[in-house]
Coordinates of C-alpha atoms and ligand atoms in Angstrom, one line a residue:
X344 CA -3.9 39.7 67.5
X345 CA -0.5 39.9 65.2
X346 CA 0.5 38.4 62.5
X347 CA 2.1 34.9 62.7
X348 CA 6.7 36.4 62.2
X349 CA 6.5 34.3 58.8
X350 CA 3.3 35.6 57.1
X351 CA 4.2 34.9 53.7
X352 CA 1.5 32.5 53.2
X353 CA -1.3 35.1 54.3
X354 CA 0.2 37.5 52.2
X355 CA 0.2 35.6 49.3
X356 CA -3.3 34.7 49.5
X357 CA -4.6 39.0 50.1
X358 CA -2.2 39.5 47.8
X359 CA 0.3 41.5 49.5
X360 CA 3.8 41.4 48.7
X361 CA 5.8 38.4 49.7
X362 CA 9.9 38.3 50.6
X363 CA 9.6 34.3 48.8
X364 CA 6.7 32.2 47.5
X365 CA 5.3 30.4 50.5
X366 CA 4.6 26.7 50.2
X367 CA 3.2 23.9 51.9
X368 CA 2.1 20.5 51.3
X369 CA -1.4 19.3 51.1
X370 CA -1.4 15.8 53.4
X371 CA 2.0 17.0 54.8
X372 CA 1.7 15.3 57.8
X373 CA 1.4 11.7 57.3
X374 CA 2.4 8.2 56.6
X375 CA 5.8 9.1 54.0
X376 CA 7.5 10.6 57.4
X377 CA 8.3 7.6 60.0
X378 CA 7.9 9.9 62.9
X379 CA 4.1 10.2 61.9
X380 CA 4.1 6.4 61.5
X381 CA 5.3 5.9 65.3
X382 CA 2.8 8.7 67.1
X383 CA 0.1 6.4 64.9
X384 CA 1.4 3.4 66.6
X385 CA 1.1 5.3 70.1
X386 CA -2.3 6.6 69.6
X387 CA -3.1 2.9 68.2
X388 CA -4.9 4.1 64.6
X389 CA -5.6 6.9 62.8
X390 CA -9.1 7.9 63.9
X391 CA -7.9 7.7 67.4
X392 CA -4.8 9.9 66.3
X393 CA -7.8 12.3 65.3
X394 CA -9.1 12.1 68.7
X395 CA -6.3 13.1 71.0
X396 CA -5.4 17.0 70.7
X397 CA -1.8 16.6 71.9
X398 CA -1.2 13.9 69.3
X399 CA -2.4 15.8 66.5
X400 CA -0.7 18.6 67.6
X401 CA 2.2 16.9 67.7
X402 CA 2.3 15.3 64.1
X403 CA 1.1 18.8 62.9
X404 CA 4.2 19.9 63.8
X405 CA 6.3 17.3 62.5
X406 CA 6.5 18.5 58.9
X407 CA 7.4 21.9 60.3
X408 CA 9.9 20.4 62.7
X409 CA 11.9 18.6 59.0
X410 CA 11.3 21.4 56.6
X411 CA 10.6 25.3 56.3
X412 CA 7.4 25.6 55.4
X413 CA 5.3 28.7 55.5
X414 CA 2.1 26.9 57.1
X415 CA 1.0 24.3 59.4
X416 CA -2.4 22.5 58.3
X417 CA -4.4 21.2 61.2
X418 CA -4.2 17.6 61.3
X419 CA -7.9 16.1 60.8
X420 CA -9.6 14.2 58.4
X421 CA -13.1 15.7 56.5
X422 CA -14.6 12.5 57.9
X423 CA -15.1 13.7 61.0
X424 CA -18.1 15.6 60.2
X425 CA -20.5 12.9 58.9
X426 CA -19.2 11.1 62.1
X427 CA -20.6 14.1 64.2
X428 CA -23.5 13.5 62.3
X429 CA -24.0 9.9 63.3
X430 CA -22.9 8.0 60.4
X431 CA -20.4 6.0 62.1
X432 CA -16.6 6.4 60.4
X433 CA -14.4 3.8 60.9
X434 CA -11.1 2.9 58.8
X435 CA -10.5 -0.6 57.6
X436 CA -6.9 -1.4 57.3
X437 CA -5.7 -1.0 53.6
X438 CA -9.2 -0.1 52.6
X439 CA -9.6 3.6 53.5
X440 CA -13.0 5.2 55.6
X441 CA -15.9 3.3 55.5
X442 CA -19.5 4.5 57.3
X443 CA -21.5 2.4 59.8
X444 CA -24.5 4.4 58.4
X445 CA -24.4 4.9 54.5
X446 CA -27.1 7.9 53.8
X447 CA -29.4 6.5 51.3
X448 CA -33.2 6.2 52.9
X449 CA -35.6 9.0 52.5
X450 CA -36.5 8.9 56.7
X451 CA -32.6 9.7 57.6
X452 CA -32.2 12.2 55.1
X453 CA -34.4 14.1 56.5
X454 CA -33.3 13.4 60.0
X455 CA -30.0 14.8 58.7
X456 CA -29.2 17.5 61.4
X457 CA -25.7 19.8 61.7
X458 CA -23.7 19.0 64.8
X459 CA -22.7 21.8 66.9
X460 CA -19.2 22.3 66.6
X461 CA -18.0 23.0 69.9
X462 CA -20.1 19.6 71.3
X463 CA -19.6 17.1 68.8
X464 CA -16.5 17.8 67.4
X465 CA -14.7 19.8 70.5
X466 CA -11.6 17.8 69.8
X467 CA -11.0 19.2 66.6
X468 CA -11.4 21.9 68.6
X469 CA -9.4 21.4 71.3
X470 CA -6.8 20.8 68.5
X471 CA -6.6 23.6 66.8
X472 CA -6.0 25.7 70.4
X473 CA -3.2 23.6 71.3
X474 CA -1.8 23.5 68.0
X475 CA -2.0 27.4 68.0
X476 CA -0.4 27.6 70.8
X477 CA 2.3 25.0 70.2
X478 CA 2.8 27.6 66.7
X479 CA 3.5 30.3 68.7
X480 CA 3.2 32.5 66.1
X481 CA 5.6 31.0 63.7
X482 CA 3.5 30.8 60.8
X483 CA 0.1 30.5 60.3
X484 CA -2.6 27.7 61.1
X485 CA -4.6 26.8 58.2
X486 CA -8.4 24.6 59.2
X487 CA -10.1 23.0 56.8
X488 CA -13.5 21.1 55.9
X489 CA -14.5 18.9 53.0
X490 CA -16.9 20.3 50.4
X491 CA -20.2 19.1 51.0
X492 CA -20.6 17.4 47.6
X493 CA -17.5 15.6 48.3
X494 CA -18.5 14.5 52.1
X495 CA -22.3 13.3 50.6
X496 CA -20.2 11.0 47.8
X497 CA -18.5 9.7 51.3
X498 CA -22.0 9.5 52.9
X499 CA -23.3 8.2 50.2
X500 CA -21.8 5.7 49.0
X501 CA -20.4 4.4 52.8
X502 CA -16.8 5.0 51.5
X503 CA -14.5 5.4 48.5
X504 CA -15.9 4.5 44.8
X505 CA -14.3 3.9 41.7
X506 CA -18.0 5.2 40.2
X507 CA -20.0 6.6 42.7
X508 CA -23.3 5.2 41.4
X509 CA -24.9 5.2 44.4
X510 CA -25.0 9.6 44.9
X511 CA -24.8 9.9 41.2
X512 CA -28.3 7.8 41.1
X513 CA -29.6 10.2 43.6
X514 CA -28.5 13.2 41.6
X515 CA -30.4 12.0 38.5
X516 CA -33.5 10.8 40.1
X517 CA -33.9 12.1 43.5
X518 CA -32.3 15.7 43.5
X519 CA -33.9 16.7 46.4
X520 CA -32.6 14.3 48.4
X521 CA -29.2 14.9 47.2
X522 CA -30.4 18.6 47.5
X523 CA -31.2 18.1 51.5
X524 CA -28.3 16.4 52.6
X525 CA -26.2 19.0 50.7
X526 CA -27.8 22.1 52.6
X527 CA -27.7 20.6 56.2
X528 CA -24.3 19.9 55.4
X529 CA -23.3 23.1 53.8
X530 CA -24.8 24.5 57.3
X531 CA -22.4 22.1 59.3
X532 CA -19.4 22.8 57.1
X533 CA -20.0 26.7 57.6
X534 CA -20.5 26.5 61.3
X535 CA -17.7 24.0 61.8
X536 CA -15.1 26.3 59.6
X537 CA -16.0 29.4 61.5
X538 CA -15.6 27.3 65.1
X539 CA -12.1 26.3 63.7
X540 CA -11.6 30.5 62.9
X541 CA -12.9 31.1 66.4
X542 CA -10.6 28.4 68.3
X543 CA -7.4 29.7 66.4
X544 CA -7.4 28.9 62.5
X545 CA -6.1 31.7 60.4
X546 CA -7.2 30.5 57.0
X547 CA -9.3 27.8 55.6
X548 CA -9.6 25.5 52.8
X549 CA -12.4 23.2 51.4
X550 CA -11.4 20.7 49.7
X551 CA -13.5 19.3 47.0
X552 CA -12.2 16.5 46.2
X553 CA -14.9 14.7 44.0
X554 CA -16.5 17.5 42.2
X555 CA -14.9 17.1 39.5
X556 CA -16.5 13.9 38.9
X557 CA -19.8 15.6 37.8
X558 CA -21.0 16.9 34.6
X559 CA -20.2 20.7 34.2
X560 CA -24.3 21.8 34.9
X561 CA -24.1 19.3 38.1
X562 CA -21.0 21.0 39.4
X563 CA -22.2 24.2 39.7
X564 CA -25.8 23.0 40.5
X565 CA -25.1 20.9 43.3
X566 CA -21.0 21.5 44.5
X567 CA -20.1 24.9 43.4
X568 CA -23.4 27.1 44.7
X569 CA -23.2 24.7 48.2
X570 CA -19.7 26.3 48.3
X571 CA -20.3 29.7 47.7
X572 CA -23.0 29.3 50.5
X573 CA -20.3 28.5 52.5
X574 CA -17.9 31.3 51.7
X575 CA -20.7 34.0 52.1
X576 CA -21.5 32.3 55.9
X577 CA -17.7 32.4 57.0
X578 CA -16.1 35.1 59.7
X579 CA -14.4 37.5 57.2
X580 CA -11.9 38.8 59.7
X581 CA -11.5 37.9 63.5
X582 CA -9.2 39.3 66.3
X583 CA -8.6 42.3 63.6
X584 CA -7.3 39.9 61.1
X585 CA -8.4 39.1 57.6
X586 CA -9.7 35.3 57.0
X587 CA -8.4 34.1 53.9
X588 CA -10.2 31.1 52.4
X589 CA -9.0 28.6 49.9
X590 CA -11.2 26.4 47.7
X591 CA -9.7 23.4 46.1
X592 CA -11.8 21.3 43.3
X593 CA -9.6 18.4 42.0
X594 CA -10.4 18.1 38.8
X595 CA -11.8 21.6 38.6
X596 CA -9.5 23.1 35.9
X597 CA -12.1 23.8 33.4
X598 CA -14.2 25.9 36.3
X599 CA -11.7 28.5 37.6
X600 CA -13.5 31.6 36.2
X601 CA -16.7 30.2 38.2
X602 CA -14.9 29.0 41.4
X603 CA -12.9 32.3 41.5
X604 CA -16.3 34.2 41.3
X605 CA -17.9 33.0 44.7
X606 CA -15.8 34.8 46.7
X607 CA -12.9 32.6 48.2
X608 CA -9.2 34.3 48.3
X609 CA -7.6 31.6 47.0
X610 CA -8.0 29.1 44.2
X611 CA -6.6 25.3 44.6
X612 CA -5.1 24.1 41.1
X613 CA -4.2 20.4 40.6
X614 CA -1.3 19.3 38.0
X615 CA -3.5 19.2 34.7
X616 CA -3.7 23.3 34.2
X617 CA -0.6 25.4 33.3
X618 CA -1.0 27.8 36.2
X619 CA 0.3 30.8 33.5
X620 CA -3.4 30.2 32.2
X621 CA -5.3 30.1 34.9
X622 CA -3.3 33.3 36.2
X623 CA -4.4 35.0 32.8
X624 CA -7.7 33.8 33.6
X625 CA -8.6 34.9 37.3
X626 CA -5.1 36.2 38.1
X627 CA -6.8 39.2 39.2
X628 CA -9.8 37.6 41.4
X629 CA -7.7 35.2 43.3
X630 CA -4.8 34.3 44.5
X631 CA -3.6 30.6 43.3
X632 CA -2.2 27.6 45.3
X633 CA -0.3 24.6 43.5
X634 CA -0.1 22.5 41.4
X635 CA 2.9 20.1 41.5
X636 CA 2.3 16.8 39.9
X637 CA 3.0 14.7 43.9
X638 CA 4.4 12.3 41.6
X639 CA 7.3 14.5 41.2
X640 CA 8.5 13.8 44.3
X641 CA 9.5 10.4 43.2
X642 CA 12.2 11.5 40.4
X643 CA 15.7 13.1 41.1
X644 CA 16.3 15.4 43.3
X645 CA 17.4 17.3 39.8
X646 CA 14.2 16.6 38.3
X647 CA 12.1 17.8 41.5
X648 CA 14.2 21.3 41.4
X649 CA 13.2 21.3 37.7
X650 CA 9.8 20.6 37.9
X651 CA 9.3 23.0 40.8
X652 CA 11.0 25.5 38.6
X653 CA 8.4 24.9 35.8
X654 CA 5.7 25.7 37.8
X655 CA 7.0 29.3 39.0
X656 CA 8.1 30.1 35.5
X657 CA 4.8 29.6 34.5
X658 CA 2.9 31.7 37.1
X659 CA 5.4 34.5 36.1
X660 CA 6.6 37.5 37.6
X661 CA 5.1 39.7 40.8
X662 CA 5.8 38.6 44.2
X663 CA 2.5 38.0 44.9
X664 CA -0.7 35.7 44.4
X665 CA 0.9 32.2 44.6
X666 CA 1.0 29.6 47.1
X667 CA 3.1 26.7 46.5
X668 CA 1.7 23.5 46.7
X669 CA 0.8 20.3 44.8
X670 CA -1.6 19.6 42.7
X671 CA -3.0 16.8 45.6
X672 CA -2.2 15.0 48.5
X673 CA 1.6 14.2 48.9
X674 CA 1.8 10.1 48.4
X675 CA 2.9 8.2 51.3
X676 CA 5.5 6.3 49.7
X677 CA 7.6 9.4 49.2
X678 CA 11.0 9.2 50.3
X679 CA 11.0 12.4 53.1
X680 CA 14.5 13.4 51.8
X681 CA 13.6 14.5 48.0
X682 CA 10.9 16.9 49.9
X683 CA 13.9 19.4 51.1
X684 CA 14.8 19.5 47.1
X685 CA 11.7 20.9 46.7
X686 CA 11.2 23.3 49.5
X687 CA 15.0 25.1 48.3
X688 CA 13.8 25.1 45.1
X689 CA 11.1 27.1 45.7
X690 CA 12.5 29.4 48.4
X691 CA 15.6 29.6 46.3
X692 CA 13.7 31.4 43.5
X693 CA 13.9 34.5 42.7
X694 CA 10.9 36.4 40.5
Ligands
LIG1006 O1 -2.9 18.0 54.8 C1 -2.7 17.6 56.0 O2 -1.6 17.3 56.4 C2 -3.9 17.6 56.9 C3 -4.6 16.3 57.2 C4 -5.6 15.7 56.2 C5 -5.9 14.3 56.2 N1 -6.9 14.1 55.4 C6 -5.1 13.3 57.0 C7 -5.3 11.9 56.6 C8 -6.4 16.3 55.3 C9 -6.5 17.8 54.9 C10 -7.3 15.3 54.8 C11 -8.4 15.6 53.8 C12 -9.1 14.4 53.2 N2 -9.5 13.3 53.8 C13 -9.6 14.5 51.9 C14 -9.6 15.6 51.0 C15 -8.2 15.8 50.4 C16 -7.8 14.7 49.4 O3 -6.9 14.0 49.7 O4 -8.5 14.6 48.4 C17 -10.3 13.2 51.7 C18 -11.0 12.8 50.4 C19 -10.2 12.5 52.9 C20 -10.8 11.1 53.2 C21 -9.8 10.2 53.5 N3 -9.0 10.2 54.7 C22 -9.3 9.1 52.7 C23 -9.9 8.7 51.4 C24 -8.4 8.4 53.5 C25 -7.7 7.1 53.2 C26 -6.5 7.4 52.3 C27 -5.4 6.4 52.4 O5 -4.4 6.6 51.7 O6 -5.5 5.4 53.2 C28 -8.1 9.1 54.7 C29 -7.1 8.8 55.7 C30 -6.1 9.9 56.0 N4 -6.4 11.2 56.2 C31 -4.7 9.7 56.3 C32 -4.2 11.0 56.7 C33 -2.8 11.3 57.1 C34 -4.0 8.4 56.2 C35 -4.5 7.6 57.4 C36 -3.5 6.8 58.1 O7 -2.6 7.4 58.8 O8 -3.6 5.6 58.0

């Protein structure tokens, strides 16, 4: 298997020399760009969008199709792995996910099984072929999974929470519960990240979106080490190719010497670090993606050019080691034209 023509992306991330700084845009495909809004409307909501291969083939491509990015990012949700595990995802209208199922009781904790991949979840599956193939090599596919302490808060607490008191009371007073449901779904996380590798993904990311909402001993007790479980259980090359994988704690700024130690390639950085400093930190572990405040993307185009510019001033010179992203998921009331300010900026820029 070859390389995808523009590699700049994988390079970035192993470290190899790059002809630009690759970026792309965590959430890129989604509700700012109208054409995502209609193919929603066609497959009738979003978990149903989820569900049909060609669909979320096609509004994988649709970033791709408006700007030059350097990656495609299959389009899922992290959801859909406590839904293979029967806790029953639905989305409310203006309300976000929402389990049938919340995981509280002792008895289905420990009825807590991984799904098999290729069973429950062969449409994810299915996806990430088709996508693939739709790619035709252009540039790369990235899969991805949740973190398992971030899918448990979901599990957890049935949904979004402002304080997640319902896992954080399970943390303080039954850890091993919290401690089961982590490693079963640590288990499902690796299996279902390495399926994605073996179907046609060419690098990975976990996104940990709620670990930094624990204290620094509970972050490496009961997200990090689940984590680095994962990263030693994943395919380290396939078809000949090296696997690069990306882990991405929001929140996680006062951690990177500890995430960049478990083994991943890459390091996620949201907008609160100077990525200068967390270069002179683990500069020479990992390779680091980020961190544009998404709030950027509402100022001038100006402004967005000169934000942009901040952040690869700061990471400094070497054409190597940074991925271009931002710091989280791009809002969906961004107006699609002040994204192309952005994407110039950065392939305009010269080290
Ligand atoms: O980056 C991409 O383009 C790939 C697609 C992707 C989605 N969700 C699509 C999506 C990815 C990588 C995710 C990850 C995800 N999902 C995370 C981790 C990253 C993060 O943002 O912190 C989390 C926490 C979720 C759970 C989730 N999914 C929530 C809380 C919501 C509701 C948010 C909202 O604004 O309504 C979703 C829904 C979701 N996932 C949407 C998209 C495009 C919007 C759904 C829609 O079209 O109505």
């Amino acid at each position: 298997m070859t390389r995808p023509k523009n590699d700049n992306f994988l390079r970035a991330l192993l470290k190899e020399p790059t002809d630009r700084t690759p970026l792309w845009l965590m959430r890129q495909a989604g509700r700012y760009l109208p054409e995502y809004c209609e193919t929603r409307k066609r497959a009738g909501d979003f978990l149903s969008l989820c569900k049909a291969p060609d669909l979320a083939c096609e509004v994988t491509l649709q970033p791709l199709a408006r700007y030059d990015l350097d990656a495609a990012i299959l389009f899922s949700d992290i959801l859909t792995v406590p839904d293979a595990m029967g806790l029953g995802l639905y989305f409310e209208a203006g309300e976000g996910p929402r389990f049938e199922r919340p995981l509280r009781e002792e008895w289905a904790i420990n009825n807590l099984t991984a799904p098999d991949p290729h069973e429950h979840l062969g449409y994810v599956m299915d996806a990430v072929r088709t996508i693939r193939k739709a790619l035709d090599n252009s540039v790369p596919l990235i899969g991805f999974s949740g973190s398992p302490y971030t899918l448990a808060c979901y599990m957890v607490e049935g949904g979004g929470s402002k304080d997640f008191r319902h896992i954080k009371a399970m943390l303080y007073s039954r850890p091993d519960l919290l401690h089961r449901i982590l490693s079963v779904t640590a288990d499902a996380v690796t299996a279902y990240l390495n399926a994605q590798i073996e179907c046609g993904a060419q690098a990975v990311m976990i996104f940990d979106t709620w670990g930094g909402s624990l204290s620094n001993a509970a972050y490496q007790e009961f997200s990090l080490a689940y984590m680095q479980k994962i990263v030693a259980g994943l395919h380290q090359t396939w078809e000949g190719q090296k696997i690069p994988s990306i882990v991405f704690t929001k929140g996680g700024g006062l951690w990177l010497e500890k995430i960049a130690a478990i083994g991943c390639d890459g390091v996620g950085l949201d907008w609160t670090v100077d990525i200068g400093d967390a270069r002179r930190r683990v500069g020479d572990q990992v390779a680091l993606q980020g961190n544009l405040d998404p709030n950027v993307l509402f100022a001038t185009p100006e402004k967005i050019a000169a934000e942009a510019t901040k952040v690869l001033d700061a990471y400094g010179p070497g054409n190597t080691g940074h991925v271009f992203n931002l710091g989280h998921g791009i809002s969906q009331f961004t107006p699609p034209e002040h994204v192309v300010a952005l994407v110039e900026t950065v392939h305009g820029y010269r080290r």
